[in-house]
């Protein structure tokens, strides 16, 4: 089974306060409306509590690990306490390391950089580019791409076969998402971890879309590493996490060479230098750390934990069902899915609308209703192309992206929401979809810089 969906009978809570919840945006048809931020799969607004915690620390800003002064010492304590907070949030095991990075993408590129020579990586074509692309940058690492499964069990079976067919020696790594950034569907992480370990492979979990919606426990899921980004976890931009087993991290050359990663540096008689690198997390954290970003991630972890993931997820599932029920009432709308309509998912859904190009539809949602969604291929091109392979798009419409040679133009609309989303925003989105399909856009649009935008000449 996939990562378990939380019980829907838990007490339902109000949305968590987030920055930007009162922002007004203009409508092309006149007036203003409260902005409905329904693109949190790309970046979630910062929790108000996180922002307040960061603001409270800001006057005490100091250089981490580099000063004897009070503010430097305070900042160092804050930085290392944040590491402990994140480790607790992820259920890290004794001996696991929590390395702070810039993002999920940076975390997975770091892991790719420390892989032992001749490692074989197994990755489904359904992955986000952050977990699909880093591995081939290593000439001494082989990559096996697995076809998109159509059920969770098929995902496990596909991985089992691929691992059984590999050479019975050398290191292997499986990379898998916890929740799809396209469909929101939960993947069978625990079962995939069992399959990986049974064949002597390790597994890294891309939790960028899972961690903001669902508890992630390294020990319970039995994964070797977890990667995620702060800006999807209701923290400001600029920081991420790679957490898990220490051995490959300690044995590899530092991800970046510089201050902080080195324990000692000494000149040699021949004019060169000898370097002793740290074996702690500092080995891969060269340069002055992003203490603000790290503190923000830890504050978000604490805020979500104290709010109660079960309550937050129960409310989110209610919103998911409301959106799915509303879209089901529109025959022209097709919701994209790998595992079927009943598959458990977080608050992420992608769809296409018959007779509309998705870029045009997303532009109308924003300009005429103040609803912010995303359109395109969502940095998961192989997956979206698989899902849309037999789906027609209105050709030549405003903002329609050009397809690859010999390939039709494909794109979709994605709506995503979570702990900070008010009910009204979801209701407005569903109403807007129904009205646009029924009545069409009330404004003219044109293509500008590859994007569909309102045509100001029509005013």
Coordinates of C-alpha atoms in Angstrom, one line a residue:
X1 CA 0.0 0.0 0.0
X2 CA 1.1 3.6 -0.4
X3 CA 2.3 5.8 2.4
X4 CA -0.8 5.6 4.6
X5 CA -3.4 8.3 4.2
X6 CA -4.3 9.8 7.6
X7 CA -7.7 9.1 9.2
X8 CA -10.4 11.3 7.9
X9 CA -12.3 11.3 11.2
X10 CA -9.7 13.4 13.0
X11 CA -10.7 16.8 14.2
X12 CA -10.7 19.3 11.4
X13 CA -8.7 22.5 12.1
X14 CA -8.7 26.0 10.6
X15 CA -6.1 26.9 8.0
X16 CA -2.7 27.9 9.5
X17 CA -2.0 31.6 9.2
X18 CA 0.4 32.3 6.3
X19 CA 1.9 35.4 4.8
X20 CA 0.0 36.9 1.9
X21 CA -3.4 35.6 3.0
X22 CA -4.9 39.2 2.8
X23 CA -3.2 40.3 -0.5
X24 CA -5.6 41.8 -3.0
X25 CA -5.0 41.5 -6.7
X26 CA -6.8 43.3 -9.6
X27 CA -9.2 41.6 -12.0
X28 CA -9.3 42.5 -15.6
X29 CA -13.0 42.7 -15.4
X30 CA -12.7 45.4 -12.7
X31 CA -12.2 45.5 -8.9
X32 CA -10.0 43.5 -6.6
X33 CA -10.2 40.2 -4.9
X34 CA -8.2 38.3 -2.2
X35 CA -5.6 36.3 -4.0
X36 CA -6.2 32.6 -4.0
X37 CA -2.7 31.0 -3.9
X38 CA -3.3 27.6 -5.3
X39 CA 0.2 26.8 -6.5
X40 CA 1.8 25.8 -3.3
X41 CA 3.3 22.7 -4.9
X42 CA 5.7 25.2 -6.5
X43 CA 6.3 27.3 -3.4
X44 CA 4.2 27.4 -0.3
X45 CA 3.7 30.8 1.5
X46 CA 5.6 31.1 4.7
X47 CA 3.7 30.4 7.9
X48 CA 3.2 33.6 9.9
X49 CA 4.8 31.8 12.9
X50 CA 7.9 31.0 10.9
X51 CA 8.2 34.6 9.7
X52 CA 7.8 35.8 13.3
X53 CA 10.4 33.4 14.5
X54 CA 12.9 34.6 11.9
X55 CA 12.1 38.2 12.6
X56 CA 12.7 37.6 16.3
X57 CA 16.2 36.1 15.6
X58 CA 17.2 38.7 13.0
X59 CA 18.7 41.3 15.4
X60 CA 21.0 38.6 16.8
X61 CA 22.3 37.6 13.4
X62 CA 25.9 36.4 13.5
X63 CA 28.4 34.2 11.6
X64 CA 28.0 30.5 12.4
X65 CA 30.9 28.4 13.6
X66 CA 33.3 31.3 13.0
X67 CA 33.3 33.8 15.9
X68 CA 34.0 34.0 19.6
X69 CA 31.5 36.8 20.1
X70 CA 28.1 36.4 21.8
X71 CA 26.1 36.8 18.6
X72 CA 28.2 34.3 16.7
X73 CA 27.9 31.8 19.6
X74 CA 24.1 32.4 19.8
X75 CA 23.8 31.9 16.0
X76 CA 25.9 28.7 16.1
X77 CA 23.7 27.3 18.9
X78 CA 20.6 28.2 16.8
X79 CA 22.0 26.6 13.7
X80 CA 22.9 23.3 15.5
X81 CA 19.6 23.2 17.5
X82 CA 17.8 23.6 14.1
X83 CA 19.7 20.5 12.9
X84 CA 18.4 18.6 15.9
X85 CA 14.9 19.9 15.3
X86 CA 14.9 18.7 11.7
X87 CA 16.4 15.3 12.7
X88 CA 13.5 14.9 15.2
X89 CA 10.9 16.0 12.5
X90 CA 12.3 13.3 10.2
X91 CA 12.7 10.5 12.8
X92 CA 16.4 10.2 12.1
X93 CA 18.2 7.2 13.4
X94 CA 21.3 7.3 15.6
X95 CA 24.3 8.1 13.4
X96 CA 22.2 9.7 10.6
X97 CA 23.4 13.1 9.4
X98 CA 21.3 16.2 8.6
X99 CA 23.1 18.2 5.9
X100 CA 21.7 21.7 5.1
X101 CA 21.6 22.5 1.4
X102 CA 19.9 25.1 -0.9
X103 CA 16.9 22.9 -2.0
X104 CA 15.7 19.4 -2.9
X105 CA 17.5 19.8 -6.2
X106 CA 20.8 20.7 -4.4
X107 CA 20.3 17.8 -1.9
X108 CA 20.0 15.2 -4.7
X109 CA 22.9 16.7 -6.6
X110 CA 24.9 16.4 -3.4
X111 CA 23.9 12.8 -3.1
X112 CA 24.8 12.1 -6.7
X113 CA 28.2 13.7 -6.1
X114 CA 29.0 11.4 -3.2
X115 CA 27.9 8.1 -4.8
X116 CA 30.7 5.5 -4.9
X117 CA 32.2 4.7 -8.3
X118 CA 30.2 2.3 -10.5
X119 CA 27.0 2.8 -8.5
X120 CA 23.8 2.0 -10.5
X121 CA 20.9 4.2 -9.9
X122 CA 17.3 3.1 -10.5
X123 CA 14.7 5.9 -11.0
X124 CA 11.2 5.9 -12.4
X125 CA 10.5 8.2 -15.4
X126 CA 7.7 9.7 -13.3
X127 CA 10.1 11.7 -11.1
X128 CA 10.6 15.4 -10.9
X129 CA 13.6 16.6 -12.8
X130 CA 15.4 17.2 -9.5
X131 CA 15.5 13.5 -8.9
X132 CA 15.5 12.4 -12.5
X133 CA 18.5 14.3 -13.8
X134 CA 21.5 14.5 -11.3
X135 CA 22.8 11.0 -11.7
X136 CA 23.9 11.1 -15.3
X137 CA 26.3 13.9 -14.6
X138 CA 28.6 11.3 -13.2
X139 CA 30.4 9.4 -15.9
X140 CA 31.2 6.5 -13.5
X141 CA 27.5 6.1 -12.5
X142 CA 25.0 4.1 -14.5
X143 CA 21.3 5.0 -14.6
X144 CA 18.3 2.7 -15.3
X145 CA 15.1 4.5 -16.0
X146 CA 12.0 2.6 -15.1
X147 CA 8.6 2.9 -17.0
X148 CA 5.7 4.7 -15.3
X149 CA 3.8 2.2 -13.2
X150 CA 0.0 2.2 -13.3
X151 CA -0.6 0.8 -9.7
X152 CA 1.5 1.0 -6.5
X153 CA 2.0 -2.8 -6.7
X154 CA 3.2 -2.5 -10.3
X155 CA 5.8 0.1 -9.1
X156 CA 7.1 -2.5 -6.5
X157 CA 7.1 -5.3 -9.1
X158 CA 8.9 -3.2 -11.7
X159 CA 11.6 -2.3 -9.2
X160 CA 11.9 -5.9 -8.0
X161 CA 12.5 -7.1 -11.6
X162 CA 15.0 -4.4 -12.4
X163 CA 17.0 -5.0 -9.3
X164 CA 17.0 -8.7 -9.8
X165 CA 18.4 -8.3 -13.3
X166 CA 21.3 -6.1 -12.3
X167 CA 24.8 -7.4 -11.8
X168 CA 25.1 -9.1 -8.5
X169 CA 27.9 -6.8 -7.3
X170 CA 28.5 -3.1 -6.8
X171 CA 26.4 -0.4 -5.2
X172 CA 22.9 0.5 -6.2
X173 CA 20.6 3.4 -5.3
X174 CA 16.8 3.7 -5.8
X175 CA 15.4 7.2 -6.1
X176 CA 11.7 7.7 -5.6
X177 CA 9.2 10.4 -4.8
X178 CA 6.9 10.3 -1.8
X179 CA 4.1 12.2 -3.5
X180 CA 3.9 13.1 -7.1
X181 CA 4.2 16.8 -7.9
X182 CA 1.9 16.3 -10.9
X183 CA -0.9 14.0 -9.6
X184 CA -0.4 14.3 -5.8
X185 CA -0.6 10.5 -5.6
X186 CA 1.2 8.8 -2.7
X187 CA 3.9 6.2 -3.6
X188 CA 4.5 2.9 -1.8
X189 CA 7.7 4.1 -0.2
X190 CA 8.0 1.5 2.5
X191 CA 7.4 -1.3 0.1
X192 CA 9.9 0.1 -2.4
X193 CA 12.4 0.4 0.5
X194 CA 11.9 -3.3 1.4
X195 CA 12.5 -4.3 -2.2
X196 CA 15.6 -2.1 -2.5
X197 CA 17.2 -3.5 0.7
X198 CA 16.3 -7.1 -0.2
X199 CA 18.5 -6.7 -3.3
X200 CA 21.3 -4.9 -1.6
X201 CA 20.4 -1.4 -2.8
X202 CA 19.9 1.8 -0.9
X203 CA 17.0 4.2 -1.4
X204 CA 16.6 8.0 -1.3
X205 CA 13.2 9.6 -0.8
X206 CA 12.3 12.8 -2.6
X207 CA 10.0 14.2 0.1
X208 CA 9.6 17.7 -1.4
X209 CA 5.8 17.2 -1.9
X210 CA 5.3 14.7 0.9
X211 CA 6.8 16.5 3.9
X212 CA 4.5 19.5 3.8
X213 CA 1.4 17.3 3.9
X214 CA 2.3 14.1 5.7
X215 CA 4.7 12.9 8.5
X216 CA 8.0 11.6 7.1
X217 CA 9.8 9.1 9.3
X218 CA 13.1 7.8 8.0
X219 CA 13.2 4.9 10.4
X220 CA 9.6 3.9 9.9
X221 CA 9.8 4.1 6.1
X222 CA 13.3 2.5 6.3
X223 CA 14.8 4.8 3.6
X224 CA 18.4 5.6 3.6
X225 CA 18.1 9.3 2.8
X226 CA 15.4 12.0 2.6
X227 CA 15.6 15.2 0.7
X228 CA 13.2 18.2 0.8
X229 CA 13.0 22.0 0.4
X230 CA 12.1 24.6 3.0
X231 CA 10.2 26.7 0.5
X232 CA 7.7 23.9 0.0
X233 CA 7.4 23.4 3.8
X234 CA 6.1 26.9 4.5
X235 CA 9.5 28.5 5.1
X236 CA 11.2 31.2 3.0
X237 CA 13.3 30.3 0.0
X238 CA 16.9 29.3 0.0
X239 CA 17.4 26.2 2.2
X240 CA 16.9 22.5 1.9
X241 CA 17.9 19.2 3.7
X242 CA 19.5 15.9 2.9
X243 CA 19.2 13.6 5.9
X244 CA 20.2 10.0 6.3
X245 CA 23.1 7.6 6.4
X246 CA 26.5 9.1 7.0
X247 CA 29.0 6.6 5.4
X248 CA 28.8 7.7 1.8
X249 CA 28.8 11.3 2.9
X250 CA 31.9 10.9 5.1
X251 CA 33.8 8.8 2.5
X252 CA 33.4 11.2 -0.5
X253 CA 35.2 14.3 -1.3
X254 CA 33.4 17.4 -0.1
X255 CA 30.6 18.7 -2.3
X256 CA 32.2 22.1 -2.2
X257 CA 35.8 22.9 -1.2
X258 CA 36.2 25.8 1.1
X259 CA 36.0 27.2 4.6
X260 CA 33.9 25.2 7.0
X261 CA 34.4 21.9 5.2
X262 CA 38.1 21.8 6.1
X263 CA 39.4 20.9 9.6
X264 CA 43.0 21.8 8.9
X265 CA 44.9 23.1 5.9
X266 CA 48.8 23.2 5.8
X267 CA 51.4 24.0 3.2
X268 CA 53.6 21.2 2.0
X269 CA 57.3 21.5 1.3
X270 CA 56.6 21.1 -2.4
X271 CA 54.4 24.2 -2.4
X272 CA 51.1 22.5 -2.4
X273 CA 48.6 22.1 0.5
X274 CA 47.4 19.2 2.6
X275 CA 43.8 19.3 3.7
X276 CA 42.0 17.3 6.4
X277 CA 38.2 17.5 5.8
X278 CA 35.5 17.3 8.5
X279 CA 33.6 14.0 8.8
X280 CA 30.5 15.7 10.3
X281 CA 27.8 17.4 8.3
X282 CA 30.2 20.3 8.0
X283 CA 32.1 18.3 5.3
X284 CA 29.4 19.2 2.8
X285 CA 28.4 22.6 4.2
X286 CA 31.3 24.7 3.0
X287 CA 30.9 28.5 3.1
X288 CA 29.0 30.7 5.5
X289 CA 25.8 28.8 6.4
X290 CA 22.3 30.2 5.6
X291 CA 21.4 30.4 9.2
X292 CA 18.1 32.3 8.5
X293 CA 17.0 29.6 6.0
X294 CA 18.0 26.8 8.4
X295 CA 16.2 28.4 11.3
X296 CA 13.1 28.9 9.2
X297 CA 13.0 25.2 8.2
X298 CA 13.3 24.2 11.8
X299 CA 10.6 26.6 12.8
X300 CA 8.3 25.2 10.1
X301 CA 9.0 21.6 11.3
X302 CA 8.1 22.6 14.8
X303 CA 5.0 24.5 13.8
X304 CA 3.6 21.7 11.7
X305 CA 4.3 19.1 14.3
X306 CA 2.6 21.1 17.1
X307 CA -0.4 21.9 14.9
X308 CA -0.8 18.1 14.5
X309 CA -0.2 16.5 11.1
X310 CA -3.3 14.3 11.5
X311 CA -5.6 17.2 11.9
X312 CA -3.9 19.2 9.1
X313 CA -4.0 16.2 6.7
X314 CA -7.7 15.5 7.6
X315 CA -8.6 19.0 6.7
X316 CA -6.6 18.8 3.5
X317 CA -8.3 15.6 2.5
X318 CA -11.6 17.3 2.9
X319 CA -10.4 20.0 0.4
X320 CA -9.1 17.3 -2.0
X321 CA -12.5 15.6 -2.0
X322 CA -14.2 19.0 -2.6
X323 CA -12.1 19.7 -5.6
X324 CA -12.4 16.2 -7.0
X325 CA -16.2 16.3 -6.6
X326 CA -16.4 19.7 -8.2
X327 CA -14.2 18.8 -11.2
X328 CA -16.1 15.5 -11.7
X329 CA -19.2 17.6 -12.4
X330 CA -17.5 19.1 -15.5
X331 CA -17.4 16.4 -18.3
X332 CA -14.9 18.5 -20.2
X333 CA -12.3 18.2 -17.4
X334 CA -9.9 15.2 -17.2
X335 CA -8.0 14.8 -14.0
X336 CA -4.6 13.2 -14.5
X337 CA -3.7 10.0 -12.6
X338 CA -1.3 7.2 -12.6
X339 CA -2.9 5.0 -10.0
X340 CA -6.6 5.7 -10.6
X341 CA -9.2 8.0 -9.2
X342 CA -9.3 6.4 -5.8
X343 CA -5.6 6.6 -5.1
X344 CA -4.6 8.4 -1.9
X345 CA -3.1 11.8 -2.7
X346 CA -2.0 15.0 -1.1
X347 CA -3.5 18.4 -2.1
X348 CA -2.1 18.4 -5.7
X349 CA -4.2 17.7 -8.8
X350 CA -3.5 18.3 -12.5
X351 CA -6.0 18.3 -15.2
X352 CA -6.8 19.3 -18.8
X353 CA -10.0 20.9 -20.2
X354 CA -11.4 19.8 -23.5
X355 CA -11.4 22.7 -26.0
X356 CA -8.9 24.8 -24.0
X357 CA -5.2 25.1 -24.0
X358 CA -4.0 24.8 -20.4
X359 CA -2.0 28.0 -20.6
X360 CA -5.1 30.0 -21.7
X361 CA -7.2 28.4 -19.0
X362 CA -4.7 29.2 -16.2
X363 CA -4.4 32.8 -17.4
X364 CA -8.1 33.2 -17.3
X365 CA -8.3 31.8 -13.8
X366 CA -5.8 34.4 -12.6
X367 CA -7.0 37.4 -14.5
X368 CA -10.7 36.9 -14.1
X369 CA -10.9 35.2 -10.7
X370 CA -7.7 36.0 -8.8
X371 CA -6.9 32.3 -8.6
X372 CA -3.2 31.4 -9.0
X373 CA -2.4 27.9 -10.4
X374 CA 0.3 26.6 -12.6
X375 CA 0.3 25.3 -16.2
X376 CA 2.9 23.4 -18.2
X377 CA 4.8 20.2 -17.6
X378 CA 5.7 20.9 -14.0
X379 CA 9.4 19.9 -14.3
X380 CA 8.3 16.4 -14.8
X381 CA 8.2 16.2 -18.6
X382 CA 8.3 12.5 -19.1
X383 CA 5.5 11.9 -16.7
X384 CA 3.2 14.6 -18.0
X385 CA 3.8 13.5 -21.6
X386 CA 2.9 9.9 -20.6
X387 CA -0.3 11.0 -18.9
X388 CA -1.2 13.3 -21.8
X389 CA -0.1 11.1 -24.7
X390 CA -3.7 10.5 -26.0
X391 CA -5.2 13.8 -24.8
X392 CA -6.0 16.5 -27.4
X393 CA -5.2 20.1 -26.7
X394 CA -6.7 23.0 -28.5
X395 CA -4.0 23.9 -31.1
X396 CA -2.5 27.3 -31.6
X397 CA -4.2 29.0 -28.6
X398 CA -2.7 31.8 -26.5
X399 CA 0.4 30.7 -24.7
X400 CA 0.4 27.2 -26.1
X401 CA 4.0 25.9 -25.7
X402 CA 5.8 24.4 -28.7
X403 CA 6.2 20.7 -28.7
X404 CA 9.4 18.9 -29.4
X405 CA 10.0 17.9 -33.1
X406 CA 7.4 15.4 -34.1
X407 CA 5.5 15.8 -30.9
X408 CA 2.2 17.6 -30.3
X409 CA 2.0 20.5 -27.9
X410 CA 1.2 19.3 -24.4
X411 CA 0.6 21.0 -21.1
X412 CA -1.8 20.8 -18.2
X413 CA -3.2 22.9 -15.3
X414 CA -2.1 22.1 -11.7
X415 CA -4.0 23.2 -8.6
X416 CA -2.3 22.7 -5.2
X417 CA -3.2 23.6 -1.6
X418 CA -2.4 22.7 1.9
X419 CA -2.3 23.8 5.6
X420 CA -2.7 27.5 4.9
X421 CA -5.4 27.3 2.2
X422 CA -8.8 28.8 3.1
X423 CA -12.0 26.9 2.1
X424 CA -13.1 29.9 0.0
X425 CA -10.1 29.8 -2.2
X426 CA -10.9 26.2 -3.2
X427 CA -14.6 26.9 -3.6
X428 CA -13.7 29.9 -5.9
X429 CA -11.5 27.7 -8.0
X430 CA -14.2 25.1 -8.5
X431 CA -16.7 27.8 -9.4
X432 CA -14.3 29.5 -11.8
X433 CA -13.6 26.2 -13.6
X434 CA -17.3 25.6 -14.1
X435 CA -18.0 29.1 -15.3
X436 CA -15.1 29.2 -17.7
X437 CA -16.1 25.9 -19.3
X438 CA -19.7 26.9 -19.5
X439 CA -19.4 30.5 -20.6
X440 CA -15.9 30.9 -21.9
X441 CA -13.4 33.6 -21.0
X442 CA -14.7 37.1 -20.5
X443 CA -11.5 38.7 -21.8
X444 CA -9.2 38.5 -24.7
X445 CA -5.7 37.1 -24.3
X446 CA -2.4 37.1 -26.2
X447 CA 1.0 35.5 -26.0
X448 CA 3.8 37.5 -24.5
X449 CA 7.2 36.0 -23.8
X450 CA 5.7 32.5 -24.2
X451 CA 3.0 33.2 -21.6
X452 CA -0.7 33.8 -22.0
X453 CA -1.6 37.3 -20.7
X454 CA -4.6 39.5 -20.8
X455 CA -4.7 41.7 -23.9
X456 CA -4.7 45.2 -22.6
X457 CA -5.8 46.5 -26.0
X458 CA -9.2 44.9 -25.3
X459 CA -9.8 47.2 -22.3

